[in-house]
Short mmCIF file of C-alpha atoms in Angstrom, two decimals:
data_model
loop_
_atom_site.label_atom_id
_atom_site.label_comp_id
_atom_site.label_asym_id
_atom_site.label_seq_id
_atom_site.Cartn_x
_atom_site.Cartn_y
_atom_site.Cartn_z
CA MET A 30 -6.18 32.89 -12.36
CA SER A 31 -7.26 29.24 -12.14
CA ASP A 32 -10.70 28.00 -11.31
CA TRP A 33 -9.85 27.08 -7.73
CA GLU A 34 -8.41 30.46 -7.04
CA ARG A 35 -11.62 32.06 -8.37
CA ASP A 36 -13.54 29.76 -6.03
CA PHE A 37 -11.39 30.74 -3.12
CA ALA A 38 -11.68 34.49 -3.94
CA ALA A 39 -15.44 34.17 -4.21
CA TRP A 40 -15.62 32.40 -0.90
CA VAL A 41 -13.44 35.08 0.81
CA ASP A 42 -15.57 37.81 -0.63
CA GLY A 43 -18.82 36.24 0.61
CA ARG A 44 -17.59 34.88 3.98
CA GLY A 45 -14.35 36.76 4.93
CA SER A 46 -16.18 39.44 6.98
CA ALA A 47 -18.06 36.81 8.99
CA LEU A 48 -14.70 35.00 9.76
CA ARG A 49 -13.21 38.34 10.87
CA GLY A 50 -16.18 38.92 13.15
CA THR A 51 -15.59 35.51 14.80
CA ALA A 52 -11.90 36.38 15.09
CA TYR A 53 -12.82 39.59 16.87
CA LEU A 54 -14.98 37.85 19.37
CA LEU A 55 -12.16 35.35 20.03
CA CYS A 56 -9.36 37.85 20.57
CA GLY A 57 -11.20 41.04 21.44
CA ASP A 58 -9.06 43.40 19.27
CA TRP A 59 -9.83 44.42 15.73
CA HIS A 60 -6.12 44.54 14.64
CA ALA A 61 -5.38 41.13 16.22
CA ALA A 62 -8.55 39.92 14.55
CA GLU A 63 -7.26 41.10 11.17
CA ASP A 64 -3.99 39.26 11.73
CA LEU A 65 -5.78 36.10 12.93
CA THR A 66 -8.07 36.21 9.85
CA GLN A 67 -5.17 36.67 7.42
CA THR A 68 -3.30 33.84 8.97
CA ALA A 69 -6.27 31.55 8.86
CA LEU A 70 -7.03 32.61 5.21
CA THR A 71 -3.41 31.87 4.24
CA LYS A 72 -3.72 28.31 5.66
CA LEU A 73 -7.06 27.97 4.02
CA TYR A 74 -5.70 29.09 0.64
CA LEU A 75 -2.80 26.57 0.92
CA ALA A 76 -5.33 23.70 1.65
CA TRP A 77 -8.04 24.93 -0.79
CA ARG A 78 -7.48 22.40 -3.51
CA ARG A 79 -7.66 19.50 -0.96
CA ILE A 80 -10.90 20.76 0.75
CA ASP A 81 -14.06 18.89 -0.17
CA ARG A 82 -16.31 21.85 -1.03
CA ARG A 83 -19.41 19.77 -1.05
CA GLY A 84 -19.11 19.76 2.78
CA SER A 85 -19.20 22.86 4.81
CA VAL A 86 -16.26 25.14 3.97
CA ASP A 87 -17.44 27.58 6.67
CA ALA A 88 -16.90 24.82 9.28
CA TYR A 89 -13.43 23.96 7.94
CA ALA A 90 -12.56 27.68 7.89
CA ARG A 91 -13.85 28.18 11.43
CA THR A 92 -11.80 25.23 12.63
CA VAL A 93 -8.67 26.74 10.94
CA LEU A 94 -9.38 30.05 12.60
CA LEU A 95 -9.93 28.41 16.09
CA ARG A 96 -6.74 26.40 15.92
CA THR A 97 -4.79 29.31 14.71
CA TYR A 98 -6.21 31.42 17.55
CA LEU A 99 -5.44 28.78 20.16
CA ASP A 100 -1.93 28.21 18.70
CA GLU A 101 -1.16 31.89 18.60
CA GLY A 102 -2.10 32.31 22.23
CA ARG A 103 0.69 29.73 23.20
CA ARG A 104 3.40 31.86 21.62
CA PRO A 105 5.12 34.07 24.33
CA TRP A 106 5.36 37.22 22.23
CA ARG A 107 1.53 37.14 21.81
CA ARG A 108 1.00 37.49 25.56
CA GLU A 109 2.15 41.17 25.48
CA ARG A 110 -0.67 43.65 25.70
CA THR A 111 -0.62 47.31 24.85
CA GLY A 112 -2.21 49.78 27.16
CA VAL A 113 -4.28 51.36 24.37
CA GLU A 114 -7.56 49.85 23.19
CA ALA A 115 -9.22 51.02 20.07
CA PRO A 116 -12.93 51.90 20.54
CA GLU A 117 -15.43 49.52 19.29
CA PRO A 118 -17.25 50.62 16.13
CA VAL A 119 -20.77 51.96 16.90
CA ALA A 120 -23.67 50.33 15.03
CA PRO A 121 -26.33 52.62 13.68
CA GLY A 122 -29.20 53.11 16.09
CA ASP A 123 -27.14 52.10 19.14
CA GLY A 124 -27.80 54.38 22.15
CA PRO A 125 -25.19 55.06 24.80
CA GLY A 126 -26.46 52.32 27.02
CA ALA A 127 -26.23 49.67 24.31
CA VAL A 128 -22.69 50.71 23.41
CA ASP A 129 -21.67 50.58 27.11
CA GLU A 130 -23.30 47.08 27.53
CA ARG A 131 -21.44 45.81 24.49
CA LEU A 132 -18.15 47.18 25.64
CA ALA A 133 -18.68 45.62 29.11
CA LEU A 134 -19.52 42.36 27.50
CA ALA A 135 -16.48 42.44 25.19
CA ALA A 136 -14.27 43.20 28.26
CA ALA A 137 -15.77 40.32 30.22
CA LEU A 138 -15.28 38.04 27.22
CA ARG A 139 -11.65 39.04 26.91
CA GLY A 140 -11.18 38.16 30.59
CA LEU A 141 -12.13 34.52 30.11
CA PRO A 142 -9.61 31.80 29.53
CA ARG A 143 -9.01 31.06 25.86
CA THR A 144 -10.86 27.75 25.76
CA GLN A 145 -13.95 29.13 27.50
CA ARG A 146 -13.99 32.07 25.21
CA ALA A 147 -13.66 29.89 22.19
CA VAL A 148 -16.43 27.63 23.43
CA LEU A 149 -18.86 30.53 24.04
CA VAL A 150 -18.12 32.13 20.63
CA LEU A 151 -18.73 28.88 18.88
CA ARG A 152 -21.85 27.90 20.87
CA TYR A 153 -23.64 31.36 21.04
CA TRP A 154 -22.16 33.37 18.17
CA CYS A 155 -21.57 30.71 15.52
CA ASP A 156 -24.64 28.79 16.85
CA LEU A 157 -22.94 25.37 16.90
CA ASP A 158 -24.22 22.50 18.98
CA GLN A 159 -22.07 20.74 21.69
CA ARG A 160 -20.96 18.03 19.33
CA ASP A 161 -19.79 20.34 16.55
CA THR A 162 -18.07 22.68 19.08
CA ALA A 163 -16.26 19.81 20.63
CA ALA A 164 -15.18 18.57 17.16
CA ALA A 165 -13.90 21.98 16.09
CA LEU A 166 -11.89 22.43 19.21
CA GLY A 167 -10.79 18.85 19.49
CA ILE A 168 -12.06 18.46 23.02
CA SER A 169 -14.88 16.27 24.51
CA GLU A 170 -18.52 17.25 24.74
CA GLY A 171 -18.25 17.21 28.57
CA THR A 172 -15.43 19.73 28.36
CA VAL A 173 -17.65 21.90 26.12
CA LYS A 174 -20.51 21.71 28.65
CA SER A 175 -18.33 22.61 31.66
CA ALA A 176 -16.48 25.35 29.72
CA SER A 177 -19.83 26.84 28.62
CA SER A 178 -21.24 26.72 32.14
CA ARG A 179 -18.09 28.25 33.78
CA GLY A 180 -17.78 30.88 31.01
CA LEU A 181 -21.49 31.89 31.22
CA ALA A 182 -21.23 32.03 34.96
CA THR A 183 -18.20 34.30 34.90
CA LEU A 184 -19.85 36.58 32.20
CA ARG A 185 -23.09 36.82 34.33
CA ALA A 186 -21.11 37.74 37.46
CA SER A 187 -18.90 40.26 35.53
CA MET A 188 -22.03 41.90 33.97
CA SER A 189 -23.87 42.04 37.29
CA ARG A 190 -20.86 43.80 38.88
CA GLU A 191 -20.81 46.19 35.97
CA GLU A 192 -24.52 46.97 36.43
CA THR A 193 -24.00 47.95 40.14
CA ARG A 194 -21.36 50.51 39.20
#
């Protein structure tokens, strides 16, 4: 195994699960998140020797993941949805209310358009600012602002409907 392959394997060991978590928030399905992560890691592996690792490899990997996610959504066979959803893993110490709230939020997030969902994941899960989010998605900062605003409004409305049930 060469040095760059060891570097890549070490990076995947350290950051692969975080990338998978981001993929889950984007697509809302653990199996699809695994596929998305593997596709992104394959692309990252192929580009690893060209990547300037003095910069942020995490940011580069996140951009590869996002572009893969957005690209996969454009393919017609990816639009098919099964009727069965796997339950979300329960974190230790979560009560029934917390699990229900997370499931409702995940369902509301899945209901958003792809760009809004990607913007919200980057802004509030990955903690990127507007400039970095715009750069990662290849859109303007104004589009990030409007997508954030509309996405949050939709999530709030969806969550308030869920509370009244």
